[in-house]
Amino acid sequence: MSEPTRRLAVLGDGEPAAAMRTAATAADARLVDLPESDAIVAVGATALRDAARAVASGDAPPVPILPVGDGRHAVDAALAADRLDAVVDGLEGSEGAIGGFERVGHPVLAVEGAGDGRRRLAAADVAFVTATPARISEYGLAFPDGESVSVRADGAAVATPLGSDGYAAAAGGPVVSPGSGLSVVPVSPFTTRPDTWVVTDGVRVTVERGEEPVALVVDGTRRGTVEPHRPVRVETAATVDLLSPTAETG
């Protein structure tokens, strides 16, 4: 029996991820770690965010990601397992559709300027949140087209299409389709008619008024604080390919 030539990394825990590993082996693929993969199967929202950040950072090669689960951009587990052999067969030299799935580009955000010199990546969203209850800060939002606004709010969120139906949507922001831009939304704004925005490239966020630092939350995890008057850039760092069922497959 010949050695499998296609290499898959399967991320995720529990029975669903184990089932995908079994399906990958049955499809004659070799299970490998992220740096060696020809494609990534990400089971669950956490695994999908991890996979997207790994590809964007270079910790994984620029390979397609098959998201598995019940999220808006994910593929049903039964369909993914059924079609995994076609995906494996379609990886050879393919730049287009793979095994009945099309490549859909999703942005990954870079966050820079928080004051510690670190560059953070976000696959879903970036949030600036007033850490002290009942404290309202003022945020300056500067957009690439030159527009700038100030909003009084408990926070501000910037979301990719992947994360626009999560925290940003709960705060009143639009759900954004792939290729349509980034959702920018104030969180609990001090106004009865808040504005929200969809931008193409990114936004610069500054805490303009506030007695205390604001928490920086990246993909749902607190990653430090932002001092007042220090602009933080949130912009697209890379685009990763997620596999989505074509009309024929779906």
PDB file of C-alpha atoms in Angstrom:
ATOM      1  CA  MET A   1       0.000   0.000   0.000  1.00  0.00           C
ATOM      2  CA  SER A   2       1.453   3.413  -0.992  1.00  0.00           C
ATOM      3  CA  GLU A   3       2.123   6.147   1.540  1.00  0.00           C
ATOM      4  CA  PRO A   4      -0.631   8.836   1.603  1.00  0.00           C
ATOM      5  CA  THR A   5       0.604  11.963  -0.149  1.00  0.00           C
ATOM      6  CA  ARG A   6      -2.015  14.466   1.009  1.00  0.00           C
ATOM      7  CA  ARG A   7      -1.508  15.841   4.509  1.00  0.00           C
ATOM      8  CA  LEU A   8      -4.335  17.123   6.702  1.00  0.00           C
ATOM      9  CA  ALA A   9      -4.222  18.861  10.064  1.00  0.00           C
ATOM     10  CA  VAL A  10      -7.415  18.366  12.085  1.00  0.00           C
ATOM     11  CA  LEU A  11      -7.983  20.873  14.897  1.00  0.00           C
ATOM     12  CA  GLY A  12     -10.581  20.479  17.604  1.00  0.00           C
ATOM     13  CA  ASP A  13     -11.461  18.291  20.558  1.00  0.00           C
ATOM     14  CA  GLY A  14     -13.998  15.632  21.401  1.00  0.00           C
ATOM     15  CA  GLU A  15     -15.941  13.155  19.310  1.00  0.00           C
ATOM     16  CA  PRO A  16     -16.609  15.448  16.298  1.00  0.00           C
ATOM     17  CA  ALA A  17     -12.880  16.049  15.800  1.00  0.00           C
ATOM     18  CA  ALA A  18     -12.136  12.348  16.317  1.00  0.00           C
ATOM     19  CA  ALA A  19     -14.728  11.508  13.657  1.00  0.00           C
ATOM     20  CA  MET A  20     -13.032  13.896  11.209  1.00  0.00           C
ATOM     21  CA  ARG A  21      -9.657  12.295  11.883  1.00  0.00           C
ATOM     22  CA  THR A  22     -11.192   8.917  11.156  1.00  0.00           C
ATOM     23  CA  ALA A  23     -12.703  10.260   7.931  1.00  0.00           C
ATOM     24  CA  ALA A  24      -9.330  11.751   6.943  1.00  0.00           C
ATOM     25  CA  THR A  25      -7.596   8.426   7.443  1.00  0.00           C
ATOM     26  CA  ALA A  26     -10.312   6.653   5.454  1.00  0.00           C
ATOM     27  CA  ALA A  27      -9.743   9.203   2.668  1.00  0.00           C
ATOM     28  CA  ASP A  28      -6.105   8.084   2.544  1.00  0.00           C
ATOM     29  CA  ALA A  29      -4.783  11.329   3.988  1.00  0.00           C
ATOM     30  CA  ARG A  30      -1.907  11.562   6.433  1.00  0.00           C
ATOM     31  CA  LEU A  31      -2.644  13.369   9.705  1.00  0.00           C
ATOM     32  CA  VAL A  32       0.032  15.965  10.437  1.00  0.00           C
ATOM     33  CA  ASP A  33       0.660  19.079  12.508  1.00  0.00           C
ATOM     34  CA  LEU A  34      -0.215  22.531  11.177  1.00  0.00           C
ATOM     35  CA  PRO A  35       3.216  23.453   9.709  1.00  0.00           C
ATOM     36  CA  GLU A  36       3.195  20.349   7.475  1.00  0.00           C
ATOM     37  CA  SER A  37      -0.399  20.502   6.257  1.00  0.00           C
ATOM     38  CA  ASP A  38      -1.833  20.751   2.736  1.00  0.00           C
ATOM     39  CA  ALA A  39      -5.232  21.650   4.209  1.00  0.00           C
ATOM     40  CA  ILE A  40      -6.735  22.192   7.655  1.00  0.00           C
ATOM     41  CA  VAL A  41      -9.984  20.793   9.027  1.00  0.00           C
ATOM     42  CA  ALA A  42     -11.135  23.029  11.884  1.00  0.00           C
ATOM     43  CA  VAL A  43     -13.863  21.529  14.071  1.00  0.00           C
ATOM     44  CA  GLY A  44     -15.684  24.165  16.100  1.00  0.00           C
ATOM     45  CA  ALA A  45     -15.440  27.950  16.360  1.00  0.00           C
ATOM     46  CA  THR A  46     -12.332  27.977  18.556  1.00  0.00           C
ATOM     47  CA  ALA A  47     -10.446  25.674  16.203  1.00  0.00           C
ATOM     48  CA  LEU A  48     -11.472  27.800  13.226  1.00  0.00           C
ATOM     49  CA  ARG A  49     -10.139  30.974  14.824  1.00  0.00           C
ATOM     50  CA  ASP A  50      -6.915  29.189  15.777  1.00  0.00           C
ATOM     51  CA  ALA A  51      -6.474  27.863  12.231  1.00  0.00           C
ATOM     52  CA  ALA A  52      -7.096  31.252  10.607  1.00  0.00           C
ATOM     53  CA  ARG A  53      -4.626  32.986  12.908  1.00  0.00           C
ATOM     54  CA  ALA A  54      -2.024  30.274  12.289  1.00  0.00           C
ATOM     55  CA  VAL A  55      -2.262  30.690   8.517  1.00  0.00           C
ATOM     56  CA  ALA A  56      -2.196  34.486   8.766  1.00  0.00           C
ATOM     57  CA  SER A  57       0.848  34.463  11.064  1.00  0.00           C
ATOM     58  CA  GLY A  58       2.827  31.954   9.024  1.00  0.00           C
ATOM     59  CA  ASP A  59       2.670  29.256  11.699  1.00  0.00           C
ATOM     60  CA  ALA A  60       0.828  27.227   9.055  1.00  0.00           C
ATOM     61  CA  PRO A  61       1.277  27.386   5.269  1.00  0.00           C
ATOM     62  CA  PRO A  62      -1.301  29.309   3.176  1.00  0.00           C
ATOM     63  CA  VAL A  63      -3.582  26.297   2.797  1.00  0.00           C
ATOM     64  CA  PRO A  64      -7.394  26.111   2.633  1.00  0.00           C
ATOM     65  CA  ILE A  65      -9.365  25.598   5.831  1.00  0.00           C
ATOM     66  CA  LEU A  66     -12.497  23.445   6.002  1.00  0.00           C
ATOM     67  CA  PRO A  67     -14.608  24.763   8.919  1.00  0.00           C
ATOM     68  CA  VAL A  68     -16.812  22.076  10.470  1.00  0.00           C
ATOM     69  CA  GLY A  69     -19.682  22.721  12.856  1.00  0.00           C
ATOM     70  CA  ASP A  70     -22.953  24.619  13.065  1.00  0.00           C
ATOM     71  CA  GLY A  71     -21.707  28.193  12.640  1.00  0.00           C
ATOM     72  CA  ARG A  72     -22.715  30.516   9.817  1.00  0.00           C
ATOM     73  CA  HIS A  73     -19.550  29.790   7.839  1.00  0.00           C
ATOM     74  CA  ALA A  74     -19.141  26.152   8.879  1.00  0.00           C
ATOM     75  CA  VAL A  75     -19.919  22.934   7.038  1.00  0.00           C
ATOM     76  CA  ASP A  76     -22.190  20.319   8.607  1.00  0.00           C
ATOM     77  CA  ALA A  77     -20.089  17.514  10.089  1.00  0.00           C
ATOM     78  CA  ALA A  78     -21.897  14.780   8.148  1.00  0.00           C
ATOM     79  CA  LEU A  79     -21.382  16.590   4.838  1.00  0.00           C
ATOM     80  CA  ALA A  80     -17.742  17.296   5.654  1.00  0.00           C
ATOM     81  CA  ALA A  81     -17.037  13.654   6.482  1.00  0.00           C
ATOM     82  CA  ASP A  82     -18.873  12.477   3.374  1.00  0.00           C
ATOM     83  CA  ARG A  83     -16.950  14.844   1.088  1.00  0.00           C
ATOM     84  CA  LEU A  84     -13.533  14.678   2.734  1.00  0.00           C
ATOM     85  CA  ASP A  85     -12.207  12.123   0.262  1.00  0.00           C
ATOM     86  CA  ALA A  86     -13.149  14.482  -2.604  1.00  0.00           C
ATOM     87  CA  VAL A  87     -11.406  17.339  -0.809  1.00  0.00           C
ATOM     88  CA  VAL A  88      -8.260  15.239  -0.397  1.00  0.00           C
ATOM     89  CA  ASP A  89      -8.326  14.231  -4.063  1.00  0.00           C
ATOM     90  CA  GLY A  90      -8.880  17.837  -5.135  1.00  0.00           C
ATOM     91  CA  LEU A  91      -5.907  19.295  -3.281  1.00  0.00           C
ATOM     92  CA  GLU A  92      -3.407  18.346  -5.981  1.00  0.00           C
ATOM     93  CA  GLY A  93      -2.436  21.587  -7.685  1.00  0.00           C
ATOM     94  CA  SER A  94      -5.891  23.168  -7.326  1.00  0.00           C
ATOM     95  CA  GLU A  95      -6.300  26.940  -7.025  1.00  0.00           C
ATOM     96  CA  GLY A  96     -10.078  26.910  -7.465  1.00  0.00           C
ATOM     97  CA  ALA A  97     -12.884  24.750  -6.099  1.00  0.00           C
ATOM     98  CA  ILE A  98     -11.862  21.655  -4.145  1.00  0.00           C
ATOM     99  CA  GLY A  99     -14.051  18.587  -3.906  1.00  0.00           C
ATOM    100  CA  GLY A 100     -17.316  20.482  -4.279  1.00  0.00           C
ATOM    101  CA  PHE A 101     -16.227  23.349  -2.015  1.00  0.00           C
ATOM    102  CA  GLU A 102     -15.296  26.836  -3.183  1.00  0.00           C
ATOM    103  CA  ARG A 103     -12.577  28.967  -1.669  1.00  0.00           C
ATOM    104  CA  VAL A 104     -13.950  32.044   0.108  1.00  0.00           C
ATOM    105  CA  GLY A 105     -11.463  34.640   1.314  1.00  0.00           C
ATOM    106  CA  HIS A 106     -11.834  35.812   4.919  1.00  0.00           C
ATOM    107  CA  PRO A 107      -9.768  38.625   6.459  1.00  0.00           C
ATOM    108  CA  VAL A 108      -7.689  38.233   9.590  1.00  0.00           C
ATOM    109  CA  LEU A 109      -7.098  41.445  11.535  1.00  0.00           C
ATOM    110  CA  ALA A 110      -3.864  42.796  12.967  1.00  0.00           C
ATOM    111  CA  VAL A 111      -3.994  44.937  16.108  1.00  0.00           C
ATOM    112  CA  GLU A 112      -1.030  47.254  16.662  1.00  0.00           C
ATOM    113  CA  GLY A 113      -0.272  50.210  18.883  1.00  0.00           C
ATOM    114  CA  ALA A 114      -1.553  48.970  22.239  1.00  0.00           C
ATOM    115  CA  GLY A 115       1.665  50.173  23.878  1.00  0.00           C
ATOM    116  CA  ASP A 116       3.556  46.939  24.473  1.00  0.00           C
ATOM    117  CA  GLY A 117       4.997  46.583  20.967  1.00  0.00           C
ATOM    118  CA  ARG A 118       3.106  43.385  20.257  1.00  0.00           C
ATOM    119  CA  ARG A 119       1.129  42.617  17.104  1.00  0.00           C
ATOM    120  CA  ARG A 120      -1.989  40.589  17.764  1.00  0.00           C
ATOM    121  CA  LEU A 121      -4.142  38.734  15.229  1.00  0.00           C
ATOM    122  CA  ALA A 122      -7.914  38.371  15.313  1.00  0.00           C
ATOM    123  CA  ALA A 123      -9.953  36.054  13.094  1.00  0.00           C
ATOM    124  CA  ALA A 124     -13.340  37.121  14.497  1.00  0.00           C
ATOM    125  CA  ASP A 125     -13.290  40.456  16.325  1.00  0.00           C
ATOM    126  CA  VAL A 126     -11.434  43.060  18.318  1.00  0.00           C
ATOM    127  CA  ALA A 127     -13.186  44.868  21.158  1.00  0.00           C
ATOM    128  CA  PHE A 128     -12.267  47.858  23.299  1.00  0.00           C
ATOM    129  CA  VAL A 129     -14.220  47.569  26.535  1.00  0.00           C
ATOM    130  CA  THR A 130     -14.406  49.937  29.475  1.00  0.00           C
ATOM    131  CA  ALA A 131     -13.154  47.780  32.303  1.00  0.00           C
ATOM    132  CA  THR A 132     -14.923  49.523  35.188  1.00  0.00           C
ATOM    133  CA  PRO A 133     -18.708  49.029  35.449  1.00  0.00           C
ATOM    134  CA  ALA A 134     -20.832  52.153  34.938  1.00  0.00           C
ATOM    135  CA  ARG A 135     -17.917  54.007  33.335  1.00  0.00           C
ATOM    136  CA  ILE A 136     -18.469  55.495  29.879  1.00  0.00           C
ATOM    137  CA  SER A 137     -15.431  56.315  27.762  1.00  0.00           C
ATOM    138  CA  GLU A 138     -15.141  58.363  24.603  1.00  0.00           C
ATOM    139  CA  TYR A 139     -13.701  56.659  21.534  1.00  0.00           C
ATOM    140  CA  GLY A 140     -12.289  58.279  18.440  1.00  0.00           C
ATOM    141  CA  LEU A 141     -12.742  56.255  15.248  1.00  0.00           C
ATOM    142  CA  ALA A 142     -10.655  57.240  12.220  1.00  0.00           C
ATOM    143  CA  PHE A 143     -11.454  55.531   8.895  1.00  0.00           C
ATOM    144  CA  PRO A 144      -9.231  55.077   5.811  1.00  0.00           C
ATOM    145  CA  ASP A 145     -11.317  57.502   3.732  1.00  0.00           C
ATOM    146  CA  GLY A 146     -10.440  60.349   6.098  1.00  0.00           C
ATOM    147  CA  GLU A 147     -13.685  60.365   8.070  1.00  0.00           C
ATOM    148  CA  SER A 148     -13.364  60.489  11.837  1.00  0.00           C
ATOM    149  CA  VAL A 149     -15.983  60.450  14.571  1.00  0.00           C
ATOM    150  CA  SER A 150     -16.136  60.431  18.352  1.00  0.00           C
ATOM    151  CA  VAL A 151     -18.588  58.248  20.241  1.00  0.00           C
ATOM    152  CA  ARG A 152     -19.367  57.998  23.935  1.00  0.00           C
ATOM    153  CA  ALA A 153     -19.904  54.348  24.760  1.00  0.00           C
ATOM    154  CA  ASP A 154     -18.967  51.432  26.973  1.00  0.00           C
ATOM    155  CA  GLY A 155     -16.757  50.146  24.182  1.00  0.00           C
ATOM    156  CA  ALA A 156     -16.199  49.662  20.468  1.00  0.00           C
ATOM    157  CA  ALA A 157     -15.950  46.502  18.372  1.00  0.00           C
ATOM    158  CA  VAL A 158     -14.408  45.726  14.989  1.00  0.00           C
ATOM    159  CA  ALA A 159     -15.494  42.409  13.454  1.00  0.00           C
ATOM    160  CA  THR A 160     -14.611  40.397  10.383  1.00  0.00           C
ATOM    161  CA  PRO A 161     -17.369  38.627   8.428  1.00  0.00           C
ATOM    162  CA  LEU A 162     -16.489  35.531  10.455  1.00  0.00           C
ATOM    163  CA  GLY A 163     -17.209  37.332  13.729  1.00  0.00           C
ATOM    164  CA  SER A 164     -19.804  39.882  12.666  1.00  0.00           C
ATOM    165  CA  ASP A 165     -22.698  37.711  13.871  1.00  0.00           C
ATOM    166  CA  GLY A 166     -21.229  37.463  17.375  1.00  0.00           C
ATOM    167  CA  TYR A 167     -20.339  40.210  19.846  1.00  0.00           C
ATOM    168  CA  ALA A 168     -20.636  42.989  17.251  1.00  0.00           C
ATOM    169  CA  ALA A 169     -24.112  41.863  16.189  1.00  0.00           C
ATOM    170  CA  ALA A 170     -25.224  41.650  19.827  1.00  0.00           C
ATOM    171  CA  ALA A 171     -24.140  45.284  20.160  1.00  0.00           C
ATOM    172  CA  GLY A 172     -26.310  46.255  17.195  1.00  0.00           C
ATOM    173  CA  GLY A 173     -23.828  45.971  14.340  1.00  0.00           C
ATOM    174  CA  PRO A 174     -24.526  44.573  10.851  1.00  0.00           C
ATOM    175  CA  VAL A 175     -23.835  40.977   9.879  1.00  0.00           C
ATOM    176  CA  VAL A 176     -21.292  41.199   7.056  1.00  0.00           C
ATOM    177  CA  SER A 177     -20.869  38.731   4.202  1.00  0.00           C
ATOM    178  CA  PRO A 178     -17.407  37.656   2.998  1.00  0.00           C
ATOM    179  CA  GLY A 179     -15.820  40.295   0.810  1.00  0.00           C
ATOM    180  CA  SER A 180     -18.112  43.060   2.085  1.00  0.00           C
ATOM    181  CA  GLY A 181     -15.771  44.600   4.649  1.00  0.00           C
ATOM    182  CA  LEU A 182     -15.484  44.900   8.416  1.00  0.00           C
ATOM    183  CA  SER A 183     -18.219  45.789  10.882  1.00  0.00           C
ATOM    184  CA  VAL A 184     -17.448  48.670  13.268  1.00  0.00           C
ATOM    185  CA  VAL A 185     -19.938  49.240  16.075  1.00  0.00           C
ATOM    186  CA  PRO A 186     -20.015  51.153  19.387  1.00  0.00           C
ATOM    187  CA  VAL A 187     -20.969  49.052  22.401  1.00  0.00           C
ATOM    188  CA  SER A 188     -23.815  50.460  24.527  1.00  0.00           C
ATOM    189  CA  PRO A 189     -23.391  53.981  23.109  1.00  0.00           C
ATOM    190  CA  PHE A 190     -24.625  56.995  25.043  1.00  0.00           C
ATOM    191  CA  THR A 191     -27.200  57.897  22.380  1.00  0.00           C
ATOM    192  CA  THR A 192     -30.601  56.724  21.279  1.00  0.00           C
ATOM    193  CA  ARG A 193     -29.623  56.602  17.583  1.00  0.00           C
ATOM    194  CA  PRO A 194     -26.183  55.033  17.339  1.00  0.00           C
ATOM    195  CA  ASP A 195     -24.286  54.792  14.073  1.00  0.00           C
ATOM    196  CA  THR A 196     -22.531  51.664  12.841  1.00  0.00           C
ATOM    197  CA  TRP A 197     -20.130  51.359   9.932  1.00  0.00           C
ATOM    198  CA  VAL A 198     -18.857  48.863   7.357  1.00  0.00           C
ATOM    199  CA  VAL A 199     -15.296  49.637   6.259  1.00  0.00           C
ATOM    200  CA  THR A 200     -13.061  47.978   3.704  1.00  0.00           C
ATOM    201  CA  ASP A 201      -9.572  48.061   5.220  1.00  0.00           C
ATOM    202  CA  GLY A 202      -9.603  48.928   8.899  1.00  0.00           C
ATOM    203  CA  VAL A 203      -9.964  51.638  11.504  1.00  0.00           C
ATOM    204  CA  ARG A 204      -7.840  53.528  14.033  1.00  0.00           C
ATOM    205  CA  VAL A 205      -9.326  53.563  17.527  1.00  0.00           C
ATOM    206  CA  THR A 206      -8.309  56.033  20.224  1.00  0.00           C
ATOM    207  CA  VAL A 207      -9.607  56.326  23.762  1.00  0.00           C
ATOM    208  CA  GLU A 208     -10.131  60.082  23.804  1.00  0.00           C
ATOM    209  CA  ARG A 209     -11.504  60.472  27.277  1.00  0.00           C
ATOM    210  CA  GLY A 210     -11.398  58.126  30.224  1.00  0.00           C
ATOM    211  CA  GLU A 211      -9.770  58.073  33.621  1.00  0.00           C
ATOM    212  CA  GLU A 212      -8.734  54.437  33.401  1.00  0.00           C
ATOM    213  CA  PRO A 213      -7.298  52.141  30.712  1.00  0.00           C
ATOM    214  CA  VAL A 214      -9.663  50.245  28.464  1.00  0.00           C
ATOM    215  CA  ALA A 215      -9.459  46.469  28.081  1.00  0.00           C
ATOM    216  CA  LEU A 216      -8.339  45.118  24.690  1.00  0.00           C
ATOM    217  CA  VAL A 217     -10.215  41.901  23.871  1.00  0.00           C
ATOM    218  CA  VAL A 218      -9.049  39.872  20.856  1.00  0.00           C
ATOM    219  CA  ASP A 219     -11.197  36.959  19.667  1.00  0.00           C
ATOM    220  CA  GLY A 220     -12.927  36.849  23.031  1.00  0.00           C
ATOM    221  CA  THR A 221      -9.756  36.871  25.177  1.00  0.00           C
ATOM    222  CA  ARG A 222      -8.452  39.873  27.067  1.00  0.00           C
ATOM    223  CA  ARG A 223      -5.029  40.792  25.688  1.00  0.00           C
ATOM    224  CA  GLY A 224      -4.052  43.787  27.757  1.00  0.00           C
ATOM    225  CA  THR A 225      -5.165  47.374  28.075  1.00  0.00           C
ATOM    226  CA  VAL A 226      -5.176  50.517  25.965  1.00  0.00           C
ATOM    227  CA  GLU A 227      -4.123  53.781  27.553  1.00  0.00           C
ATOM    228  CA  PRO A 228      -6.064  56.982  26.804  1.00  0.00           C
ATOM    229  CA  HIS A 229      -4.907  58.999  23.774  1.00  0.00           C
ATOM    230  CA  ARG A 230      -2.879  56.123  22.315  1.00  0.00           C
ATOM    231  CA  PRO A 231      -4.205  55.248  18.819  1.00  0.00           C
ATOM    232  CA  VAL A 232      -4.568  51.539  18.088  1.00  0.00           C
ATOM    233  CA  ARG A 233      -4.664  50.382  14.469  1.00  0.00           C
ATOM    234  CA  VAL A 234      -6.986  47.534  13.519  1.00  0.00           C
ATOM    235  CA  GLU A 235      -6.505  46.513   9.901  1.00  0.00           C
ATOM    236  CA  THR A 236      -6.556  43.510   7.616  1.00  0.00           C
ATOM    237  CA  ALA A 237      -3.272  41.617   7.929  1.00  0.00           C
ATOM    238  CA  ALA A 238      -4.005  38.682   5.638  1.00  0.00           C
ATOM    239  CA  THR A 239      -6.770  36.789   3.882  1.00  0.00           C
ATOM    240  CA  VAL A 240      -7.270  33.067   4.450  1.00  0.00           C
ATOM    241  CA  ASP A 241      -9.301  30.678   2.313  1.00  0.00           C
ATOM    242  CA  LEU A 242     -12.228  28.917   3.957  1.00  0.00           C
ATOM    243  CA  LEU A 243     -13.965  26.130   2.051  1.00  0.00           C
ATOM    244  CA  SER A 244     -17.685  26.645   1.529  1.00  0.00           C
ATOM    245  CA  PRO A 245     -20.096  24.250  -0.224  1.00  0.00           C
ATOM    246  CA  THR A 246     -20.925  25.152  -3.821  1.00  0.00           C
ATOM    247  CA  ALA A 247     -24.581  25.257  -4.893  1.00  0.00           C
ATOM    248  CA  GLU A 248     -24.262  21.695  -6.204  1.00  0.00           C
ATOM    249  CA  THR A 249     -22.734  20.393  -2.980  1.00  0.00           C
ATOM    250  CA  GLY A 250     -24.977  22.270  -0.560  1.00  0.00           C
TER     251      GLY A 250
END
